[in-house]
Tab-separated table of C-alpha atoms in Angstrom:
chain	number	residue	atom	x	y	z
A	334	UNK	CA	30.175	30.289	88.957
A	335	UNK	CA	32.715	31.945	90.950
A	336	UNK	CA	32.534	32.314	94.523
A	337	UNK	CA	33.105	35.734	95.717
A	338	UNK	CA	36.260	37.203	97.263
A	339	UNK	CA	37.156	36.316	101.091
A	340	UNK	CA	38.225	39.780	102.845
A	341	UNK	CA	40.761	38.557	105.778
A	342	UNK	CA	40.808	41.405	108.384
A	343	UNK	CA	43.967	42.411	109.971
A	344	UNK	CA	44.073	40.554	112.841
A	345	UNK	CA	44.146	37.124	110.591
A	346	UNK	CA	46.571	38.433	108.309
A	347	UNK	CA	49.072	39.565	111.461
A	348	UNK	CA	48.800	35.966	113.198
A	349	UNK	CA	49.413	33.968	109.495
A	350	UNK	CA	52.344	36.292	109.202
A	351	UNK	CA	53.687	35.932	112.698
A	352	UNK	CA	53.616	32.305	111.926
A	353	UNK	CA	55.673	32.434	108.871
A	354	UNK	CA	58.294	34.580	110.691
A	355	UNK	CA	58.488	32.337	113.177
A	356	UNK	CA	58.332	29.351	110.965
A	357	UNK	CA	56.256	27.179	113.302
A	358	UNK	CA	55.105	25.833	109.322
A	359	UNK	CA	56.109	25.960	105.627
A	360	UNK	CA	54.074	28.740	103.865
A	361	UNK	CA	52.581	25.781	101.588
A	362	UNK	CA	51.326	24.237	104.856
A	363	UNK	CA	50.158	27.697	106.256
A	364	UNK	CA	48.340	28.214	102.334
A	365	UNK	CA	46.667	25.040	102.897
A	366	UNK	CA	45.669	25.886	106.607
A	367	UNK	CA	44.542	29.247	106.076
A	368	UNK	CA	42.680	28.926	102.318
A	369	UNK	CA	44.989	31.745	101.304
A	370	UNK	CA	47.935	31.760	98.423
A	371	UNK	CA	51.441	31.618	98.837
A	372	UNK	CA	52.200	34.760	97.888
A	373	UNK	CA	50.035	36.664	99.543
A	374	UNK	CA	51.717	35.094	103.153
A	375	UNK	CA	55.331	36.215	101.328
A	376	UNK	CA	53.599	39.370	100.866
A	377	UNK	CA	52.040	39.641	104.157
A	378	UNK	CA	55.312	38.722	105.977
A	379	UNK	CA	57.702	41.155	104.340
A	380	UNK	CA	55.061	44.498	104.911
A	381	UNK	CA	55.395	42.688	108.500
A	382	UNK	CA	59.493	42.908	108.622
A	383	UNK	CA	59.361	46.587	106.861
A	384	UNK	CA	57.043	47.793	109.516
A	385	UNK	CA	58.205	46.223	112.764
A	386	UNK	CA	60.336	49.164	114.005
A	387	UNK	CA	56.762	51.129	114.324
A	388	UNK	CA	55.527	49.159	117.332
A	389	UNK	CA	58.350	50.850	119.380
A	390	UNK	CA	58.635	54.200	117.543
A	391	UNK	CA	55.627	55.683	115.667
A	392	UNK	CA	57.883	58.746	114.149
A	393	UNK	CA	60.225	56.011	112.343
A	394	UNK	CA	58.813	56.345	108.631
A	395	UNK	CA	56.632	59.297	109.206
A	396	UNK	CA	59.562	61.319	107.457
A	397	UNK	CA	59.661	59.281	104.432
A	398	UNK	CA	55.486	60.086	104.290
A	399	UNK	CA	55.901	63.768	105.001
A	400	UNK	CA	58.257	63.820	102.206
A	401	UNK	CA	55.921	62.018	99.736
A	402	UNK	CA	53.106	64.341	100.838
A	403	UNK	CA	55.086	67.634	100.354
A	404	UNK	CA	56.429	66.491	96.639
A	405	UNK	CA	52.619	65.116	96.221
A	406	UNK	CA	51.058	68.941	97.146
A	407	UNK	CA	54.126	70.419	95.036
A	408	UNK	CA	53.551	68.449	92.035
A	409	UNK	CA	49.822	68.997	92.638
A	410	UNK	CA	50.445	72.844	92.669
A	411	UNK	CA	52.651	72.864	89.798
A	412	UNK	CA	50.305	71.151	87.537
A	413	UNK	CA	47.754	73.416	88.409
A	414	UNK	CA	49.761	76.468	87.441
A	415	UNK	CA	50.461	74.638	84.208
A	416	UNK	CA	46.724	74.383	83.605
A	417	UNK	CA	46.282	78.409	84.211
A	418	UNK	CA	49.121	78.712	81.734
A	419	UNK	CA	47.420	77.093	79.301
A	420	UNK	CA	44.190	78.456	79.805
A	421	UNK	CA	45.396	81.712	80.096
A	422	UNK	CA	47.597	81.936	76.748
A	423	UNK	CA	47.009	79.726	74.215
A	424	UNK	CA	50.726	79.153	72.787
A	425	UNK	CA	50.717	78.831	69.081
A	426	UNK	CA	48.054	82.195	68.595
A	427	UNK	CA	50.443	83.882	70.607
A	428	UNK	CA	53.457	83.103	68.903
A	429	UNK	CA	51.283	84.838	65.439
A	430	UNK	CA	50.372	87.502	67.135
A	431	UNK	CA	51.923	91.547	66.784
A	432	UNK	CA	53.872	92.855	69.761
A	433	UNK	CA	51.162	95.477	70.607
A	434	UNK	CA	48.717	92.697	70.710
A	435	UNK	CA	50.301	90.780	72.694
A	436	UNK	CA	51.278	93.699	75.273
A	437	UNK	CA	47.446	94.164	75.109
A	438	UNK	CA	47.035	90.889	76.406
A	439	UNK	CA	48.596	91.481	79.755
A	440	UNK	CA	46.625	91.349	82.840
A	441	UNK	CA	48.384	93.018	85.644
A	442	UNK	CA	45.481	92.290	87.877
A	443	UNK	CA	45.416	88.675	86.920
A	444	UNK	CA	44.458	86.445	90.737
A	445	UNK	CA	47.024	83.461	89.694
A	446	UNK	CA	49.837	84.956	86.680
A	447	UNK	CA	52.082	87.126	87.599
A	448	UNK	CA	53.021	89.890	85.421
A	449	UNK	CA	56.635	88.456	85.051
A	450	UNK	CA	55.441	85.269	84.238
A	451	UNK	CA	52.493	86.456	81.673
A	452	UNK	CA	55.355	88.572	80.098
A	453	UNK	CA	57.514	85.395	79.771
A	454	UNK	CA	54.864	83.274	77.943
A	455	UNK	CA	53.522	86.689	75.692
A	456	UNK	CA	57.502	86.740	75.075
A	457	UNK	CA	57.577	90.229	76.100
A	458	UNK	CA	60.441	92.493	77.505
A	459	UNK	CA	59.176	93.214	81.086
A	460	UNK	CA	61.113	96.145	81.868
A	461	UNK	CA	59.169	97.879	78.137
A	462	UNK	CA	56.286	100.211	79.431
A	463	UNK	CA	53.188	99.040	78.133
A	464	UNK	CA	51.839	101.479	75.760
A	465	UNK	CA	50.261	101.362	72.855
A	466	UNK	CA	52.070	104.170	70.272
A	467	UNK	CA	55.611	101.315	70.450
A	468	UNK	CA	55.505	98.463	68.853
């Protein structure tokens, strides 16, 4: 039977660290000490060392997040036009359709596609009125 996993809270993890930074032990004789694994005290002491310079300056790394966060949202965004792409043109019926069908298709009061951008996937000529007698 397997004994169920040991949560160490931070606190713990901060002073086993601190001692392996300061090498007051080995990290075999801190494993042994603390019932944890090697690697996790390697682990615990480098995250230490990379965050150290926040204890005397809370911006230093925030840009590095903000920058993450604003590619996240962008990425987020553009997959979501992608999906409204799809949904909104489905490529290969398109691509059998007439030219009058397809200008049929437009939606100039569309909420997310732009007219431009409906016209580029319906591979239409924007600057061609819309109506129905040219083809």
């Amino acid at each position: 039977m397997r004994k169920p996993r040991r949560k160490i809270d931070a606190a713990l993890k901060a002073k086993i660290a601190l001692e392996a930074v300061r090498e007051q032990a080995t990290v075999a004789e801190l494993a042994l000490r603390y019932e944890v694994h090697p690697n996790q005290i390697y682990a615990w002491k480098k995250q230490l060392l990379e965050n150290a310079a926040r204890v005397f300056d809370a911006g230093v790394g925030l840009e590095a997040e903000e920058r993450a966060a604003k590619e996240k949202g962008e990425l987020y965004a553009k997959i979501g036009q992608l999906t409204v792409e799809r949904d909104f043109f489905f490529v290969q019926e398109v691509r059998t359709m007439s030219t009058p069908d397809r200008r049929a298709m437009l939606d100039r009061n569309h909420p997310e596609l732009s007219v431009r951008r409906q016209c580029a996937l319906l591979s239409l000529a924007r600057g061609l009125p819309a109506r129905p007698d040219r083809g």
